[in-house]
Short mmCIF file of C-alpha atoms in Angstrom, two decimals:
data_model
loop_
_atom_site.label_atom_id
_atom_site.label_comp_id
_atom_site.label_asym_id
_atom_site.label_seq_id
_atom_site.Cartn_x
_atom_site.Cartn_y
_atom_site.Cartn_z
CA UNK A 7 0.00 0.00 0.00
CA UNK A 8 2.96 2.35 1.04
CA UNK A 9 4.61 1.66 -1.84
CA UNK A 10 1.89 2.16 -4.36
CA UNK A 11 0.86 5.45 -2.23
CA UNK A 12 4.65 6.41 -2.91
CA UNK A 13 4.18 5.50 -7.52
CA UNK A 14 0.32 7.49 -7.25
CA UNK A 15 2.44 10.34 -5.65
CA UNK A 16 5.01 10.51 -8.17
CA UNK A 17 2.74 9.71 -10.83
CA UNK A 18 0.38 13.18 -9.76
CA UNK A 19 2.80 15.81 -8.61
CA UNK A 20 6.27 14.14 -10.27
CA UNK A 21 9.60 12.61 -8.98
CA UNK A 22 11.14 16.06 -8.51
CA UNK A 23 8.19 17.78 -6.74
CA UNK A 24 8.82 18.52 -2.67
CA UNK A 25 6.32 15.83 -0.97
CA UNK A 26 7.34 13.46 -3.37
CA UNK A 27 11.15 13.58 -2.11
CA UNK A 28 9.79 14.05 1.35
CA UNK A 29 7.74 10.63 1.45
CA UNK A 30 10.75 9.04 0.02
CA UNK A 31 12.54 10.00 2.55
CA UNK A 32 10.59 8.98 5.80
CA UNK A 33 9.24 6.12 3.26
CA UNK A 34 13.13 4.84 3.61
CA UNK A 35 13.63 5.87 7.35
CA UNK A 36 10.36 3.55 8.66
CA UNK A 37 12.08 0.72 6.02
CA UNK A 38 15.45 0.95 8.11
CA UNK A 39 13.66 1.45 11.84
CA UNK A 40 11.94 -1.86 10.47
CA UNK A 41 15.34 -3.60 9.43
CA UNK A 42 14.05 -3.70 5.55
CA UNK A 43 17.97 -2.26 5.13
CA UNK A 44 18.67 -2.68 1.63
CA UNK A 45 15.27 -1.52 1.06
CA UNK A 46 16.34 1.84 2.63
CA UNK A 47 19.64 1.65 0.76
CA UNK A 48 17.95 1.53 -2.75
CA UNK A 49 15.33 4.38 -1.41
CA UNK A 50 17.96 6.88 -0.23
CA UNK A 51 20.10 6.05 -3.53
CA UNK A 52 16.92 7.40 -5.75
CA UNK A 53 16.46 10.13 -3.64
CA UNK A 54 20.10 10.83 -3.51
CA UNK A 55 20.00 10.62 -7.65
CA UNK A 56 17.24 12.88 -7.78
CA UNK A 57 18.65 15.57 -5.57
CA UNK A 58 21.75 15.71 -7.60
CA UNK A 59 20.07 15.85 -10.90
CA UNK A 60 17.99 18.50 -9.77
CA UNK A 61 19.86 20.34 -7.17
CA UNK A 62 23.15 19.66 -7.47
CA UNK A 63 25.79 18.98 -4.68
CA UNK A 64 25.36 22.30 -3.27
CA UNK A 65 22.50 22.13 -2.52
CA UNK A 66 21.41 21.80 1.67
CA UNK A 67 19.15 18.62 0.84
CA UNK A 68 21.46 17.37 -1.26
CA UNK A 69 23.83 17.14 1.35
CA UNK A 70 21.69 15.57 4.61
CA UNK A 71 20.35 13.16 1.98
CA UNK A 72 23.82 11.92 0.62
CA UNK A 73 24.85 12.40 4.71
CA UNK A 74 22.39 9.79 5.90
CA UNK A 75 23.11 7.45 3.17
CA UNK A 76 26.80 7.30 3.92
CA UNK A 77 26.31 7.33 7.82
CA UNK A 78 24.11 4.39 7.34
CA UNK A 79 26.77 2.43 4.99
CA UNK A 80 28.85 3.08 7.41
CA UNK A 81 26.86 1.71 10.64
CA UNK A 82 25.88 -1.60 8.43
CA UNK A 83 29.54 -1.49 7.25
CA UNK A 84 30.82 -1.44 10.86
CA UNK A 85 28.04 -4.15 12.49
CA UNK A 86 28.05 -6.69 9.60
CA UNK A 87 31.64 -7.02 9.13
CA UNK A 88 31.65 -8.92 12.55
CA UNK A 89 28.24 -10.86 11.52
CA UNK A 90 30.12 -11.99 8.13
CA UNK A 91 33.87 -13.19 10.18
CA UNK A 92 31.37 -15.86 11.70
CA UNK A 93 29.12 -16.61 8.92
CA UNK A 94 30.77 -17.01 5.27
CA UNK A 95 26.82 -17.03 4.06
CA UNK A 96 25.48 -13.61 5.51
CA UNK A 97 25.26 -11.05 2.75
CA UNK A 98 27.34 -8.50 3.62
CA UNK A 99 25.56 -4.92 3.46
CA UNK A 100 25.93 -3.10 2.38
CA UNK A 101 26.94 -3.55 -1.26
CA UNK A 102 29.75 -3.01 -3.27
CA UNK A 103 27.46 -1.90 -5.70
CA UNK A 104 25.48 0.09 -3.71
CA UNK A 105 28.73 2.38 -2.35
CA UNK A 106 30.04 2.35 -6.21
CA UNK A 107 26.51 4.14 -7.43
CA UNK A 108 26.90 6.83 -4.25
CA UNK A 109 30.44 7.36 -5.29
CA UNK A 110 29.74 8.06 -8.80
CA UNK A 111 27.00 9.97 -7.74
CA UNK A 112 28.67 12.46 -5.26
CA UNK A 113 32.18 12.77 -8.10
CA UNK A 114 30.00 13.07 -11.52
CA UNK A 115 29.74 16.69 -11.37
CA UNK A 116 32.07 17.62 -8.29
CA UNK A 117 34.32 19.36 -10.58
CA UNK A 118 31.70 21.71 -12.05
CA UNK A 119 30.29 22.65 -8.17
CA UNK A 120 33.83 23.16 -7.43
CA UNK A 121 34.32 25.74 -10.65
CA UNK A 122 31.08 27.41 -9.54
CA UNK A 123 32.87 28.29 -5.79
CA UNK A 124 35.65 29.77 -7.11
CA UNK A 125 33.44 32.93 -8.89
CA UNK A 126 33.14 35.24 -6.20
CA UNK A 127 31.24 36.26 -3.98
CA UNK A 128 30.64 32.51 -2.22
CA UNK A 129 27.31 31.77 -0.70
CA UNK A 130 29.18 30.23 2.90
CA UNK A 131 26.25 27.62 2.96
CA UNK A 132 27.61 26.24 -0.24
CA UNK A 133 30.79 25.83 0.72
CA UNK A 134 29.86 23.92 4.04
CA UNK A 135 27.51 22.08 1.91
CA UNK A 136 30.20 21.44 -0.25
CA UNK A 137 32.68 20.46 2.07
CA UNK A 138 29.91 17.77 3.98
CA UNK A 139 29.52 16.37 0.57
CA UNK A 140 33.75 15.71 0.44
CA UNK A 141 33.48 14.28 3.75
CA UNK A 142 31.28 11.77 2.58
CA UNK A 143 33.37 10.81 -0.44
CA UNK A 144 36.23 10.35 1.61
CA UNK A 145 33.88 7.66 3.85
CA UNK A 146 32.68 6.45 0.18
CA UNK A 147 36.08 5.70 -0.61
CA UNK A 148 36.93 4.02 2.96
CA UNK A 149 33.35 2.07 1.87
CA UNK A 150 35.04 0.84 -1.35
CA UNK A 151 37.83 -0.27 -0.41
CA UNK A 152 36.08 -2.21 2.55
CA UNK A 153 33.64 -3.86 0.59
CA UNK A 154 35.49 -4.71 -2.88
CA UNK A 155 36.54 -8.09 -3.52
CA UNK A 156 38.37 -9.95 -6.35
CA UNK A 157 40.72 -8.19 -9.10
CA UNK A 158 37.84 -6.76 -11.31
CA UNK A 159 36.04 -4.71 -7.92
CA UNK A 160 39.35 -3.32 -6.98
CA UNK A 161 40.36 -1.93 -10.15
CA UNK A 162 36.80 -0.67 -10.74
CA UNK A 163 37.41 1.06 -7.48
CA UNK A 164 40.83 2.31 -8.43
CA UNK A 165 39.88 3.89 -11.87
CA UNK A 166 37.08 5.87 -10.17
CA UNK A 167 39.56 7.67 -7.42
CA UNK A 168 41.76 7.67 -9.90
CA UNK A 169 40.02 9.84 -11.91
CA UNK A 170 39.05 11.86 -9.07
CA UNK A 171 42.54 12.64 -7.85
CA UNK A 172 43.19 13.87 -11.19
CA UNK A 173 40.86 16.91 -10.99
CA UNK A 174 42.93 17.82 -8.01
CA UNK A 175 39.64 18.62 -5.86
CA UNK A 176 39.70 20.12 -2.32
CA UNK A 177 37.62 21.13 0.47
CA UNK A 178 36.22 25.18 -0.26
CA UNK A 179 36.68 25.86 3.50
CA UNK A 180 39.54 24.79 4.39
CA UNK A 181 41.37 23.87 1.30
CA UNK A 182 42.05 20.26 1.99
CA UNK A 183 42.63 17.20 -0.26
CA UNK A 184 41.12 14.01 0.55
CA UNK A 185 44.85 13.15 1.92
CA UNK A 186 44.29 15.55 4.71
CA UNK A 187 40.59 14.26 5.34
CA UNK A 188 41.88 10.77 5.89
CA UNK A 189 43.97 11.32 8.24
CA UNK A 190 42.34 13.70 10.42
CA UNK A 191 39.94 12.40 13.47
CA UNK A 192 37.82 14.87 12.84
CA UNK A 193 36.59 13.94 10.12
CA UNK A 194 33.10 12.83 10.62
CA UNK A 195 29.73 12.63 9.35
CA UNK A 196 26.79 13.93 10.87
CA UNK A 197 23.31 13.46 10.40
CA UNK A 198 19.94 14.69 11.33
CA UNK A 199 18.62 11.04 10.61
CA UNK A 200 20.86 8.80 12.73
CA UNK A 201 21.94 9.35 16.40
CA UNK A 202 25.53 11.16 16.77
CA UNK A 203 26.03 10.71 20.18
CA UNK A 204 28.19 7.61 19.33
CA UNK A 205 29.63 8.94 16.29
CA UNK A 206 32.07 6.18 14.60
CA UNK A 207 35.08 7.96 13.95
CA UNK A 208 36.69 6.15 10.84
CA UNK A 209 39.94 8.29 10.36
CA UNK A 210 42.92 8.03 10.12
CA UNK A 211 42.48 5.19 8.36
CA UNK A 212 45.98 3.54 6.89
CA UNK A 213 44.06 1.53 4.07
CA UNK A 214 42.79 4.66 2.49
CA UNK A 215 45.68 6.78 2.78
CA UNK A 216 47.53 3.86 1.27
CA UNK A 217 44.99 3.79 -1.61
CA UNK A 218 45.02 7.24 -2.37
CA UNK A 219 48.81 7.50 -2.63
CA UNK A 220 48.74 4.73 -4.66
CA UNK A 221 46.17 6.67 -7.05
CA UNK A 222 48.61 9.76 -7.17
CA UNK A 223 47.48 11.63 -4.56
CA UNK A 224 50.00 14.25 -3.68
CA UNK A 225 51.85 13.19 -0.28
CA UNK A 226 53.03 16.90 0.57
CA UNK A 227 50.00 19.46 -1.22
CA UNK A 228 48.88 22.29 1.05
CA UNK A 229 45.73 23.50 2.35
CA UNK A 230 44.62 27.14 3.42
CA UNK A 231 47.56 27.16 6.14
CA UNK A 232 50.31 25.53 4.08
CA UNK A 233 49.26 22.61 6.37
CA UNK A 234 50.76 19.44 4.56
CA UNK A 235 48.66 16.02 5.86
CA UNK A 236 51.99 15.26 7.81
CA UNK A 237 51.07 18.16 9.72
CA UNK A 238 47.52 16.72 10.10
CA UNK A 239 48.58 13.38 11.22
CA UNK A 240 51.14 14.70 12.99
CA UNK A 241 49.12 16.23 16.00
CA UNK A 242 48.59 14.19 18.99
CA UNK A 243 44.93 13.66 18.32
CA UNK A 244 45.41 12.03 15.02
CA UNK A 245 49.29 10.50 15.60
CA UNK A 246 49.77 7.14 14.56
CA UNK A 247 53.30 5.31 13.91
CA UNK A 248 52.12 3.66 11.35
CA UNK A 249 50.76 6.36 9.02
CA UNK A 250 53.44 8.53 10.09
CA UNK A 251 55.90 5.88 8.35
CA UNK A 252 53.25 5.09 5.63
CA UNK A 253 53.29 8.87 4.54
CA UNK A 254 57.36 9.26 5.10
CA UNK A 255 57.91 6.44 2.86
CA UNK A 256 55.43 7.90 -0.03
CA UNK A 257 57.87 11.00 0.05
CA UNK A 258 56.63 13.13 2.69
CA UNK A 259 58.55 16.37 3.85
CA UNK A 260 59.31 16.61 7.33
CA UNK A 261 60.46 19.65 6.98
CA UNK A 262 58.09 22.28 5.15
CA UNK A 263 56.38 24.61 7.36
CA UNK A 264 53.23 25.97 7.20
CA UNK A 265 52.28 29.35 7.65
CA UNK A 266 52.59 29.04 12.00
CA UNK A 267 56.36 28.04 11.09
CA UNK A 268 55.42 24.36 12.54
CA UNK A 269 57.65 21.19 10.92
CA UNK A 270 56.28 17.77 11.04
CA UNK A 271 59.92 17.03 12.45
CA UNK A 272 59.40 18.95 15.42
CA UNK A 273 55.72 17.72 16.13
CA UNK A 274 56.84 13.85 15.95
CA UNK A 275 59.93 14.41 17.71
CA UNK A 276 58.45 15.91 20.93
CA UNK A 277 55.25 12.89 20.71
CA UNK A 278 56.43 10.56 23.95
CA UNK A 279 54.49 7.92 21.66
CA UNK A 280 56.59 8.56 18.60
CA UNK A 281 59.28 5.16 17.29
CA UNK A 282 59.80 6.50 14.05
CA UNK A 283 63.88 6.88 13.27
CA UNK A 284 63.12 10.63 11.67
CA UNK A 285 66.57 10.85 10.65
CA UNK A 286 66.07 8.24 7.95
CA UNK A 287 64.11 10.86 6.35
CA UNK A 288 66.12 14.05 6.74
CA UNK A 289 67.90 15.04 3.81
CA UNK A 290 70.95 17.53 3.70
CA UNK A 291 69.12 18.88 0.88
CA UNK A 292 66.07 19.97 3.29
CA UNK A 293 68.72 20.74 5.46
CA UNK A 294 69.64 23.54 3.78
CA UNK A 295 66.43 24.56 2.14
CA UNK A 296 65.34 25.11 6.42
CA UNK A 297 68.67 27.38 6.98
CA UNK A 298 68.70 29.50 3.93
CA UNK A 299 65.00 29.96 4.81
CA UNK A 300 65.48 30.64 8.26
CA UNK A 301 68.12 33.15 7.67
CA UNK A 302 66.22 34.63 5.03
CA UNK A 303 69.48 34.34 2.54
CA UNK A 304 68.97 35.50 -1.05
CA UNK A 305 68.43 33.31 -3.44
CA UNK A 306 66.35 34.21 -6.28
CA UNK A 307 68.32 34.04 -9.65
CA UNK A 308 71.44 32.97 -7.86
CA UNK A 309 70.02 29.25 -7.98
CA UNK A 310 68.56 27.33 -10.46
CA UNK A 311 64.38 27.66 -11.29
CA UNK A 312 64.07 24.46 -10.24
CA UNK A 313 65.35 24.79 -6.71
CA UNK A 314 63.37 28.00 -6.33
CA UNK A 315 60.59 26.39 -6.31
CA UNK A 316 61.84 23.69 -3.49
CA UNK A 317 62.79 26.34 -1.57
CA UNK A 318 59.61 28.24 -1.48
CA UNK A 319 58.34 25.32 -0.29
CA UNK A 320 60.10 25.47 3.02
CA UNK A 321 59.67 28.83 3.57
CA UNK A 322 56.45 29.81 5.94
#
């Protein structure tokens, strides 16, 4: 009855009309309070599909719809896992499938919503709503990789990051890459659907940030700060030995500084929790990039072009 409530609905005032979208929506919320899950899944996907056709990415509704979707991946991501270690039968939810269509759906026109923000003035609300939406393609991604099995899945998976890396997105707030994102704690998504008292914090994640390097993400690009995402994962909230040393061995600086004059070096080095040998990683090169910075010693046409630019990296 429901359902065919939901078609006469559609059928009278159209897909893309307000109380059409709106029954979807609590039509798909009483399907998941019910544990109809996948039911919910394929609901929120069409009404996800519809606000990005018609609204784009920028848009407020946009954003809590693609927000709930995600944060409910996530929760049946999190739960089943443990169901599936003990049962080889369970279908695991949710589906590879599934998180591949919300991917595709969030990147397909990302880089003309991100065109659109740099013409000023910037609504603010499109920004955040912008930047929401590249929080939940950074839990897409963790999704993907979580859920993709056999050769054909995982290159599927790495073509489509692939191709986003290469339009060299980040956040319109804060300019951050995904790099950043993924190995931040703080980055979480909240919704208005779901409870967020016992948010599941996802990040810093060493699978992703392993996947993204290995899709040409940039180990050492900057956001608004000059903040490189050794900086990021270098702060006590976030610090991990493991990604510190995943990140270092991709080609990480420790030495660049962003615009507070703070080195990676010197934020590892004074963690108590720290086992990384950070002199592997120092070269005499950076060395003397950090002095003839420091000292603020000429150098411009006196070096090579392409030590200019190295340099101008380590200066704050």
């Amino acid at each position: 009855m429901r359902v065919q409530s939901l078609l006469i609905c559609e059928r009278i005032l159209g897909i893309t009309h307000k109380d059409t979208l709106f029954r979807l929506t609590f039509r798909g919320a009483s399907y998941a309070d019910s544990l109809q899950l996948q039911r919910c899944i394929h609901l929120w996907t069409l009404l996800l599909e519809i606000r990005v056709q018609h609204n784009s990415i920028l848009h407020f509704d946009t954003c809590f719809a693609a927000q709930a979707l995600v944060r409910l991946m996530l929760e049946l991501n999190e739960r089943n896992t443990h169901l599936y270690e003990f049962n080889a039968d369970f279908e695991h939810l949710p589906r590879f499938v599934d998180v591949l269509t919300v991917f595709n759906l969030l990147t397909e026109t990302i880089s003309e919503s991100y065109e659109l923000l740099q013409i000023r003035p910037v609504h603010r609300k499109q920004q955040e709503n912008f930047d929401n939406i590249f929080k939940c393609i950074a839990h897409a991604i963790y999704l993907l990789v979580s859920t993709a099995h056999g050769r054909d899945e995982i290159r599927r998976v790495y073509m489509s990051v692939k191709e986003l890396v290469k339009l060299n997105i980040c956040s319109a707030c804060t300019s951050d890459t995904l790099l950043h994102l993924c190995v931040s704690r703080l980055n979480v998504i909240k919704s208005g659907y779901l409870n967020d008292n016992n948010l599941n914090i996802i990040f810093p994640d060493a699978s992703v940030i392993k996947f993204l390097l290995d899709c040409g993400m940039n180990v050492n690009a900057k956001n608004e700060v000059k903040s490189t995402p050794l900086h990021i994962a270098a702060q006590p909230y976030n610090f991990s030995n493991e990604i510190i040393s995943l990140l270092l061995n991709n080609g990480a600086d420790l030495d660049q500084p962003n615009k507070s004059d703070e080195r990676p070096f010197n934020l590892i080095a004074s963690n108590p929790a720290n086992t990384v040998s950070l002199m592997n990683y120092i070269t005499l090169k950076c060395l003397a990039a950090t002095v003839i910075s420091r000292y603020r010693i000429p150098y411009k046409e006196e070096i090579p072009k392409c030590l200019e630019d190295f340099l101008k990296h380590h200066e704050p």
